[in-house]
XYZ file of N, CA, C and O in Angstrom:
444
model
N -6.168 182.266 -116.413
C -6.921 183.530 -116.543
C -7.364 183.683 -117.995
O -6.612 183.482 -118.949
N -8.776 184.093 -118.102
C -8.840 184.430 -119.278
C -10.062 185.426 -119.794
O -11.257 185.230 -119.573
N -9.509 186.507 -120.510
C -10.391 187.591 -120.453
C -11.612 187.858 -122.201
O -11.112 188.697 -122.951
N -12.352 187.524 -122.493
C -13.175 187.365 -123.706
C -13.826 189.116 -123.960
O -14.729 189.656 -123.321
N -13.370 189.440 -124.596
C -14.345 190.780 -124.982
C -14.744 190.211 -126.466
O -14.341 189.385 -127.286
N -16.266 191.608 -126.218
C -17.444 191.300 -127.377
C -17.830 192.494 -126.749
O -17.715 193.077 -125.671
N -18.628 192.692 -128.495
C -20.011 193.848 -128.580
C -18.990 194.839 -129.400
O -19.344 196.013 -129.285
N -17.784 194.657 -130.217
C -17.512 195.414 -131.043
C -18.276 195.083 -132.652
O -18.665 193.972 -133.009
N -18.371 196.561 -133.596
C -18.486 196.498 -134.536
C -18.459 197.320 -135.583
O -17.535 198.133 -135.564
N -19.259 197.365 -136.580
C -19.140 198.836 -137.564
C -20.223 199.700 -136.573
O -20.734 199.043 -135.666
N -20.499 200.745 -136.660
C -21.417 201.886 -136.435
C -21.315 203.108 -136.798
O -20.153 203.504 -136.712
N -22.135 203.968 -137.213
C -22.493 205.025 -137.826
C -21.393 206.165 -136.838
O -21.200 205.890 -135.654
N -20.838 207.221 -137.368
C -20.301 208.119 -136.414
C -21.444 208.824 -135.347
O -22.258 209.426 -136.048
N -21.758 208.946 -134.015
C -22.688 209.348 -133.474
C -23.298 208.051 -132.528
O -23.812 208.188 -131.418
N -23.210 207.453 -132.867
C -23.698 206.147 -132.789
C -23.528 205.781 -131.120
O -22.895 206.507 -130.353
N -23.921 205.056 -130.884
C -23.212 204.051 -129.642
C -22.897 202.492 -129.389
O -23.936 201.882 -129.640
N -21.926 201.644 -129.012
C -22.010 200.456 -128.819
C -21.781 200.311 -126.849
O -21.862 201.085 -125.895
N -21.480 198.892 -127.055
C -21.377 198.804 -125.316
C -20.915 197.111 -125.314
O -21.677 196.167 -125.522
N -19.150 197.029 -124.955
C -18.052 196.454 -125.268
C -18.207 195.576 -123.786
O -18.561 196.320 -122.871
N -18.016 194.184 -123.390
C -18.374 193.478 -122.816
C -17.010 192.552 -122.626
O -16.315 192.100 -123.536
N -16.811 192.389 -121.161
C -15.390 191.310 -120.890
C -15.580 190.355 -120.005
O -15.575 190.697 -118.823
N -15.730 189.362 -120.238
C -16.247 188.196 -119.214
C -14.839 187.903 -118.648
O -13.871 187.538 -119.315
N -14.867 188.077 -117.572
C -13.417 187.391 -116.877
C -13.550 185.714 -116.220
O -14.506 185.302 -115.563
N -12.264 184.885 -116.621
C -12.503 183.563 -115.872
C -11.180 183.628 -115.280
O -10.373 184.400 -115.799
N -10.679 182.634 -113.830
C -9.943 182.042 -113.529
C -9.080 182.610 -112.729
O -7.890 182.328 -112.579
N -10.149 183.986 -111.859
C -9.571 184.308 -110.840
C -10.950 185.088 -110.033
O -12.102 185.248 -110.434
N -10.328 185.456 -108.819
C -11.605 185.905 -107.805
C -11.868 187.628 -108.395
O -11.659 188.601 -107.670
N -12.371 187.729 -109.872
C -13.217 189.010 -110.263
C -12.925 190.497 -109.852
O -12.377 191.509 -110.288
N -14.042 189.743 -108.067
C -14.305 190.860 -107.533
C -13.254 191.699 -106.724
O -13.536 192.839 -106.356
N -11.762 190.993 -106.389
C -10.903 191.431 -106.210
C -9.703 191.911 -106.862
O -8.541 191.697 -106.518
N -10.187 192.685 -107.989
C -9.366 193.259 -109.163
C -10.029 194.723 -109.760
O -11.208 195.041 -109.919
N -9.015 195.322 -109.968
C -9.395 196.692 -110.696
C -9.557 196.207 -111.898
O -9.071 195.085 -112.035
N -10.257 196.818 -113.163
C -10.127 196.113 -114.285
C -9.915 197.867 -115.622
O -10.382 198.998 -115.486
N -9.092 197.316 -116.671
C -8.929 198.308 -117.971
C -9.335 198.099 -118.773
O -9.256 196.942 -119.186
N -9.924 198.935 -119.392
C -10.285 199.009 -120.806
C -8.924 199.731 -121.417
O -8.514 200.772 -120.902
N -8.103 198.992 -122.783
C -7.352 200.089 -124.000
C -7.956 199.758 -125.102
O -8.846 198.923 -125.264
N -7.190 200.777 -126.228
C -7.357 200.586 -127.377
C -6.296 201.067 -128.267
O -5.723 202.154 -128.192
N -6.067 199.964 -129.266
C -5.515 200.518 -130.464
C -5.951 200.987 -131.625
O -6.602 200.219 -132.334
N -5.703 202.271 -132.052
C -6.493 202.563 -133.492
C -5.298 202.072 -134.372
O -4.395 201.447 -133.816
N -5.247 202.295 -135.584
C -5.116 201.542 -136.705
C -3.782 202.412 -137.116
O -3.839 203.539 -137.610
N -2.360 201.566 -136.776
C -1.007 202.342 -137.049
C -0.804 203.151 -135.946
O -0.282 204.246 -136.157
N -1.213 202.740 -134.404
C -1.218 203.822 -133.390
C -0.563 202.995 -131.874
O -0.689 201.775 -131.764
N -0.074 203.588 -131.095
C -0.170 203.213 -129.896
C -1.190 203.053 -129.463
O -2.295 203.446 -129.836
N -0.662 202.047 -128.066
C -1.696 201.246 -127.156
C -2.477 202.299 -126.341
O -1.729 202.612 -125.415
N -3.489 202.907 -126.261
C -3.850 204.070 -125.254
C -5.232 203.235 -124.464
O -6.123 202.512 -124.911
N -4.851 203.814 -122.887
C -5.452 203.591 -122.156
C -6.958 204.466 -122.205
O -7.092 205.677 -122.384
N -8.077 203.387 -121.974
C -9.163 204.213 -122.283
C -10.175 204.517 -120.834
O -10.817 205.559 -120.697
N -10.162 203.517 -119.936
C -10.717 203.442 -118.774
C -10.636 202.776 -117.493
O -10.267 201.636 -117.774
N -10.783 202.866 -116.192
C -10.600 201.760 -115.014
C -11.279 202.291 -114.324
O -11.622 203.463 -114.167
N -11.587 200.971 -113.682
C -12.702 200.347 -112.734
C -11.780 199.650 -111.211
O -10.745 198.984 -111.215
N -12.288 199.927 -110.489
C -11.495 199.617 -109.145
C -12.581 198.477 -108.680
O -13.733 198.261 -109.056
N -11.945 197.992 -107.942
C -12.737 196.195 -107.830
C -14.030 196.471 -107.338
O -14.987 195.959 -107.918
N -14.154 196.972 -106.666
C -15.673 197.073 -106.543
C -16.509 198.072 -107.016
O -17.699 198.154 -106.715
N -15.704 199.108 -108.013
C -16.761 199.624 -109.044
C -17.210 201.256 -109.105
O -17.804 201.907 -109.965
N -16.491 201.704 -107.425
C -17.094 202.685 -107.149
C -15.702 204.003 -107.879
O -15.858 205.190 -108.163
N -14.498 203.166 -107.969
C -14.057 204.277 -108.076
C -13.485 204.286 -110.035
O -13.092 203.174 -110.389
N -13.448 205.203 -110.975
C -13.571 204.860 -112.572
C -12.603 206.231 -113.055
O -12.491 207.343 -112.540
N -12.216 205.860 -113.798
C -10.757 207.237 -114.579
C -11.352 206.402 -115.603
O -11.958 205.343 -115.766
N -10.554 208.089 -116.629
C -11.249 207.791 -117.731
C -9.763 208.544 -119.191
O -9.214 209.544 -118.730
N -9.477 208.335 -119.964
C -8.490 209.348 -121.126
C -9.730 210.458 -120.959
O -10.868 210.496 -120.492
N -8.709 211.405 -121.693
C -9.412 212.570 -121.868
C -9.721 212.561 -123.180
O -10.382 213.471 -123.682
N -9.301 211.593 -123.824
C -10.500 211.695 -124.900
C -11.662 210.958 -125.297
O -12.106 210.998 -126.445
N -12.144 210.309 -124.400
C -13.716 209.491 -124.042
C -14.004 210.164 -122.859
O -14.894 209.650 -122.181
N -13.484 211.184 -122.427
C -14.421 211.446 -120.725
C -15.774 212.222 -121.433
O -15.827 212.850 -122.490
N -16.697 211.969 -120.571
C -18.235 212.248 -121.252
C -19.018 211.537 -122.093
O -20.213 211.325 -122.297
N -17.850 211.209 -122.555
C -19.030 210.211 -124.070
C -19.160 208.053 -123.268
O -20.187 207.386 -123.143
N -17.614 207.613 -122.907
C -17.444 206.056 -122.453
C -18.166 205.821 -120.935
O -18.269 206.909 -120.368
N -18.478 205.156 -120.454
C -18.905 204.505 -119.241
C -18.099 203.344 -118.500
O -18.890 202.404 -118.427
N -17.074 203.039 -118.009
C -16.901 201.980 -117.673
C -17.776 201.338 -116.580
O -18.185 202.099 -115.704
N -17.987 200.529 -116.540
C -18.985 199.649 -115.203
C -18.738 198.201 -115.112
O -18.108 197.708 -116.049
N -19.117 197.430 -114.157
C -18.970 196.038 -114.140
C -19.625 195.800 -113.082
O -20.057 196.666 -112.322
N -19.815 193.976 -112.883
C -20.687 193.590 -112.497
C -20.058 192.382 -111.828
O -19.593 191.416 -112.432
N -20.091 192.520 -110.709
C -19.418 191.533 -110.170
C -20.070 189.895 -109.997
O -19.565 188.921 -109.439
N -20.840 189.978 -110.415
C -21.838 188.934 -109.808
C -22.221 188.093 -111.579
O -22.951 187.118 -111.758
N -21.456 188.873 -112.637
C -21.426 187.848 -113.692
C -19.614 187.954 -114.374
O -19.371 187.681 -115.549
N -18.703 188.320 -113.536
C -17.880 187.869 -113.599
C -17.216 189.194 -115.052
O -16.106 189.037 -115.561
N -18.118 190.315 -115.444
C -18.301 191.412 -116.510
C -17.812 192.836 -115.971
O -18.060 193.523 -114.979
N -17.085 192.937 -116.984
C -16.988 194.744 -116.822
C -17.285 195.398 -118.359
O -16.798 194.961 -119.401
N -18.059 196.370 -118.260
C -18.749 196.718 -119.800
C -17.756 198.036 -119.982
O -16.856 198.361 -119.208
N -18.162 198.730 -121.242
C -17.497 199.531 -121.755
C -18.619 200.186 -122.330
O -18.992 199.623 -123.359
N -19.696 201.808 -121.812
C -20.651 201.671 -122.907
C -20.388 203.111 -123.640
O -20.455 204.162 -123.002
N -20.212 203.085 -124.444
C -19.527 204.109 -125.341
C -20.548 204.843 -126.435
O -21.373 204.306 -127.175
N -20.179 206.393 -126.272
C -21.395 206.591 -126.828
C -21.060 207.915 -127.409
O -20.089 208.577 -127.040
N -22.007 208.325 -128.451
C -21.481 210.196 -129.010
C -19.802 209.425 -130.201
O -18.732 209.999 -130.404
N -20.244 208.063 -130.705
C -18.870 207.806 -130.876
C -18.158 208.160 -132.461
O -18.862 207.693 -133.357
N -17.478 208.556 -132.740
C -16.595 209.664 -133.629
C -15.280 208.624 -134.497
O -14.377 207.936 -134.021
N -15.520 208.789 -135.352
C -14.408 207.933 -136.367
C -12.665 208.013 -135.456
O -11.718 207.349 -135.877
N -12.592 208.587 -134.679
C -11.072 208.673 -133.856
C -11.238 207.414 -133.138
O -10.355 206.557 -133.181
N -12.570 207.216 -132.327
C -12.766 205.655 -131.633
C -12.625 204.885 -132.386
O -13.239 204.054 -131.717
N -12.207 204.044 -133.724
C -12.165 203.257 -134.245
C -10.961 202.872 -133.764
O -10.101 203.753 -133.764
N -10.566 201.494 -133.233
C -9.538 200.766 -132.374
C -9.753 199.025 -132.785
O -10.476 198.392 -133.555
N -8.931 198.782 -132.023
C -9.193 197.294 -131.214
C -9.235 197.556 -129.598
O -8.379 198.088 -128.892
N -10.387 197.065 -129.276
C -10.222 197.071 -127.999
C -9.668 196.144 -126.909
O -9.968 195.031 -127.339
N -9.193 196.014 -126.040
C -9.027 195.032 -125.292
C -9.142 195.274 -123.589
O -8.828 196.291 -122.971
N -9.613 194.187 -123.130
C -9.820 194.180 -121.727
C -8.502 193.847 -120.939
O -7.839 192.980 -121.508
N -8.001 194.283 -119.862
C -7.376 193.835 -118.899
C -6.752 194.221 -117.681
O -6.630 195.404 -117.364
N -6.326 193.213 -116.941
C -6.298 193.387 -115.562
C -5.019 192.752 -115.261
O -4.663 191.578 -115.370
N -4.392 193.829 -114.845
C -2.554 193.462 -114.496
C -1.881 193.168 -116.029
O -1.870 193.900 -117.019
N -1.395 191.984 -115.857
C -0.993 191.590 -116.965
C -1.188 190.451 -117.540
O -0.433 189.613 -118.031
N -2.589 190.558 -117.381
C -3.735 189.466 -118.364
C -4.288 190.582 -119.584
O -4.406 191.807 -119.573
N -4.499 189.772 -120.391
C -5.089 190.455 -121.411
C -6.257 190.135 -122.566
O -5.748 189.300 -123.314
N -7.124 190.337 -122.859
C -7.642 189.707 -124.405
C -7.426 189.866 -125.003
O -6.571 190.717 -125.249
N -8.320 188.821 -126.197
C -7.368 189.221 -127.840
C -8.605 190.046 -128.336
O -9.221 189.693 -129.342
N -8.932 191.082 -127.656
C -9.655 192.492 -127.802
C -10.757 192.387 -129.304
O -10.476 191.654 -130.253
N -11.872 193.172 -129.261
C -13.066 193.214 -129.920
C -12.730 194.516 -130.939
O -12.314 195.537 -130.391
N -12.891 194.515 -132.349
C -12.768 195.749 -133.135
C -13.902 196.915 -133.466
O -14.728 196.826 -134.375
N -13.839 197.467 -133.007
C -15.037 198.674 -133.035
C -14.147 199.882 -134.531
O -13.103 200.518 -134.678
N -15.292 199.607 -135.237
C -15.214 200.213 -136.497
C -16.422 201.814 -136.554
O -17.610 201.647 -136.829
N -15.973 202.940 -136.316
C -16.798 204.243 -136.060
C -16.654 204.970 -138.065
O -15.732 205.647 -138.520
N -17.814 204.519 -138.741
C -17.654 205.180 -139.913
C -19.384 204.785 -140.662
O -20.298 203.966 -140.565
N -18.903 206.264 -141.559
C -20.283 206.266 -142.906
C -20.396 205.278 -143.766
O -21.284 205.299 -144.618
């Protein structure tokens, strides 16, 4: 199994990015999938999920309104598109499903 996230980076507070997890080495479409994050000296907090086929999505209460989770079964992707985003989002992110994990993308929210 192996999970690749991308599309982290610096951005302006306000800003938006949109965080990307290619999954390999299992059947995708039969998995719920998570987004967490760590900010910097913080616990692991859960940020979003996606139920295998997409329709059903939870969210923390502190990205509901602003994050998107979605995915795409048919490239093997579940995105993250994050937006309205505020120096508190500054993390590492990471993708995963059960207890697979990546070695997560850093999204930097600052002036």
């Amino acid at each position: 199994v192996q999970l690749v996230e991308s599309g982290g980076g610096l951005v302006e507070p306000g800003g938006s990015l949109r965080l990307s997890c290619l999954a390999s080495g299992f059947t995708f479409s039969d998995y719920g999938m998570r987004w967490y994050r760590q900010p910097p000296g913080k616990e692991l907090e859960l940020v979003a999920t996606i139920s295998s086929g997409g329709r059903s999505t939870t969210y923390g209460d502190s990205v509901k309104g602003r994050f998107t989770i979605s995915r795409d079964n048919t490239r093997n992707t579940v995105y993250l598109q994050m937006n309205s985003l505020k120096s508190d989002d500054t993390a590492v992110y990471y993708c995963n499903r059960m207890t697979d994990w990546g070695k997560g993308t850093v999204v930097t929210v600052s002036s």
